[in-house]
């Protein structure tokens, strides 16, 4: 039966989506957080948007640093990503607590997650207040990706299982047998 | 081997994501299109964003109508969704060509896709130019969803296979055996 609601309790209906591990550094402080509200916004110039709550430390760091990285991890690395989302960088140094490698960016000082199969280096282009979140619009200046995991720009789901978020700490990944290319 | 690029040809790295079937009606003209660039933006108030190219008829309709619906379809309905993305509403009446049912909205005049397992009725709150796309920010005023397909707000992936987009006309769905709830 179809239900009609005026006010949602949770905005989970549009899931699943990949999870973006968003990282930023300002002065000596760096942090990373898992974000499910993210999307590309423009191809030329390449723009990427992440919507973060002002409560988050990463929000503050991006405000100051005017840059961030967006990283995508394998389903096998879910524990690390999920753990990063369950604690605050105000209480612990997440990079010490969760053994994820960091690489230096080419154009930004914010950490690039070494284990990520794809990462975007973003310069903050705009910040748009949207209700209880802020959409940070980043200009992608550098892309890192595992060459073997992509074919014609597309993720090789026969080799790579992405992390997909369903809401309330539930995750899932893809079924390769269902992969279809339509004309 | 990890590749570093300065300029992306395609922004597919962050896929897979569900596909939003965005529909709008202005006066006698109505249309729907498949959009992969979409995300929630705020819980309270509930805001949803869809990034559309100004080339699209649906873009024009939303600009005039100041409203739109966002609909999510089953993997079994992929042919209809994909077909809708391959033609322009300028050339054909998509609702005649692809047999998808339409329901009237409660708060908007734009069509609600009958077969969708979840639909948002949105009033246009803001439009933000982002490079070659415009982000339409809609305030969700009504949510429709199939009660049986959701549990505590989350999609029941044991019953429902969502459509996930990979880029370049490639689609995939979820593997229930991989579903995990973390603490």
Short mmCIF file of C-alpha atoms in Angstrom, two decimals, chain B residues 35-171:
data_model
loop_
_atom_site.label_atom_id
_atom_site.label_comp_id
_atom_site.label_asym_id
_atom_site.label_seq_id
_atom_site.Cartn_x
_atom_site.Cartn_y
_atom_site.Cartn_z
CA UNK B 35 18.92 12.29 -13.41
CA UNK B 36 21.94 10.76 -11.68
CA UNK B 37 23.07 13.97 -9.98
CA UNK B 38 20.80 14.33 -7.00
CA UNK B 39 21.04 14.29 -3.21
CA UNK B 40 19.24 15.21 -0.02
CA UNK B 41 20.40 18.59 1.29
CA UNK B 42 18.61 19.09 4.60
CA UNK B 43 16.45 17.09 7.00
CA UNK B 44 14.62 19.98 8.69
CA UNK B 45 13.33 21.58 6.58
CA UNK B 46 13.43 18.63 4.17
CA UNK B 47 15.28 19.80 1.06
CA UNK B 48 16.24 17.80 -2.02
CA UNK B 49 18.59 18.85 -4.82
CA UNK B 50 18.66 17.82 -8.47
CA UNK B 51 21.33 19.17 -10.85
CA UNK B 52 20.01 19.56 -14.40
CA UNK B 53 21.49 20.90 -17.60
CA UNK B 54 19.77 24.01 -19.05
CA UNK B 55 19.54 22.06 -22.31
CA UNK B 56 16.81 19.87 -20.83
CA UNK B 57 13.11 20.47 -21.34
CA UNK B 58 12.54 19.49 -17.69
CA UNK B 59 14.87 22.33 -16.70
CA UNK B 60 12.62 24.80 -18.48
CA UNK B 61 9.48 23.31 -17.01
CA UNK B 62 10.83 23.50 -13.44
CA UNK B 63 11.92 27.11 -14.00
CA UNK B 64 8.35 28.02 -14.93
CA UNK B 65 6.35 25.69 -12.71
CA UNK B 66 8.51 26.29 -9.59
CA UNK B 67 7.92 22.67 -8.56
CA UNK B 68 8.90 19.13 -9.49
CA UNK B 69 8.63 15.53 -8.38
CA UNK B 70 11.46 13.09 -7.72
CA UNK B 71 10.66 9.40 -8.25
CA UNK B 72 12.55 6.16 -7.67
CA UNK B 73 11.88 3.07 -9.77
CA UNK B 74 12.56 -0.64 -9.47
CA UNK B 75 15.34 -2.37 -11.38
CA UNK B 76 12.59 -4.31 -13.21
CA UNK B 77 11.40 -0.96 -14.60
CA UNK B 78 14.83 -0.01 -15.90
CA UNK B 79 13.80 -0.15 -19.58
CA UNK B 80 11.19 2.54 -19.04
CA UNK B 81 13.48 4.78 -17.05
CA UNK B 82 16.36 4.38 -19.47
CA UNK B 83 14.11 4.98 -22.47
CA UNK B 84 12.88 8.20 -20.92
CA UNK B 85 16.47 9.36 -20.69
CA UNK B 86 17.26 8.65 -24.33
CA UNK B 87 14.64 10.85 -26.00
CA UNK B 88 13.69 14.47 -25.53
CA UNK B 89 10.28 15.58 -24.39
CA UNK B 90 10.58 18.21 -27.11
CA UNK B 91 10.23 15.46 -29.72
CA UNK B 92 7.83 13.01 -28.11
CA UNK B 93 5.31 12.87 -25.30
CA UNK B 94 7.30 10.57 -23.03
CA UNK B 95 4.28 9.55 -21.00
CA UNK B 96 2.58 8.28 -24.16
CA UNK B 97 5.70 6.58 -25.51
CA UNK B 98 6.67 4.86 -22.25
CA UNK B 99 3.74 3.36 -20.41
CA UNK B 100 4.39 4.73 -16.96
CA UNK B 101 1.37 5.67 -14.89
CA UNK B 102 0.89 9.17 -13.54
CA UNK B 103 -0.83 10.15 -10.34
CA UNK B 104 -1.85 13.63 -9.37
CA UNK B 105 0.21 15.24 -6.68
CA UNK B 106 -1.29 16.26 -3.37
CA UNK B 107 0.46 19.62 -3.31
CA UNK B 108 1.86 19.98 -6.83
CA UNK B 109 0.53 19.74 -10.38
CA UNK B 110 3.59 17.91 -11.67
CA UNK B 111 3.07 14.20 -12.31
CA UNK B 112 3.90 11.61 -9.67
CA UNK B 113 5.08 8.35 -11.26
CA UNK B 114 2.61 5.67 -10.21
CA UNK B 115 5.08 2.79 -10.43
CA UNK B 116 7.67 4.53 -8.24
CA UNK B 117 8.35 2.91 -4.86
CA UNK B 118 9.07 6.38 -3.47
CA UNK B 119 8.29 9.90 -4.70
CA UNK B 120 8.92 13.37 -3.34
CA UNK B 121 6.68 16.33 -4.15
CA UNK B 122 8.93 19.39 -4.16
CA UNK B 123 8.30 23.12 -4.23
CA UNK B 124 11.21 24.99 -5.77
CA UNK B 125 13.01 26.79 -2.98
CA UNK B 126 16.17 27.90 -4.73
CA UNK B 127 18.06 27.50 -7.99
CA UNK B 128 21.82 27.70 -7.96
CA UNK B 129 23.89 27.93 -11.10
CA UNK B 130 26.79 25.48 -10.85
CA UNK B 131 28.96 25.51 -13.97
CA UNK B 132 27.11 23.79 -16.81
CA UNK B 133 24.23 22.65 -14.58
CA UNK B 134 21.71 24.28 -12.29
CA UNK B 135 20.99 22.83 -8.88
CA UNK B 136 17.27 22.99 -8.22
CA UNK B 137 16.67 22.93 -4.47
CA UNK B 138 13.21 21.63 -3.70
CA UNK B 139 11.38 21.67 -0.41
CA UNK B 140 9.82 18.24 0.05
CA UNK B 141 6.19 18.87 0.97
CA UNK B 142 4.82 15.37 0.43
CA UNK B 143 6.44 11.93 0.40
CA UNK B 144 4.80 8.88 -1.16
CA UNK B 145 6.26 5.44 -0.59
CA UNK B 146 5.32 1.79 -0.73
CA UNK B 147 4.88 0.84 2.89
CA UNK B 148 5.89 -2.80 2.36
CA UNK B 149 9.19 -1.81 0.75
CA UNK B 150 10.53 0.18 3.67
CA UNK B 151 11.40 -0.69 7.24
CA UNK B 152 12.21 2.08 9.71
CA UNK B 153 12.54 4.38 6.71
CA UNK B 154 15.13 2.16 5.01
CA UNK B 155 14.67 0.44 1.67
CA UNK B 156 14.09 -3.30 2.12
CA UNK B 157 16.73 -4.52 -0.30
CA UNK B 158 15.60 -8.08 0.38
CA UNK B 159 12.37 -7.21 -1.45
CA UNK B 160 13.33 -4.28 -3.65
CA UNK B 161 16.08 -4.00 -6.21
CA UNK B 162 16.89 -0.35 -6.85
CA UNK B 163 18.24 1.01 -10.13
CA UNK B 164 21.88 2.06 -9.77
CA UNK B 165 23.68 4.02 -12.46
CA UNK B 166 27.34 3.43 -13.39
CA UNK B 167 27.72 5.88 -16.29
CA UNK B 168 27.53 5.47 -20.09
CA UNK B 169 24.20 3.61 -20.07
CA UNK B 170 25.47 0.99 -17.60
CA UNK B 171 23.29 -0.07 -14.69
#
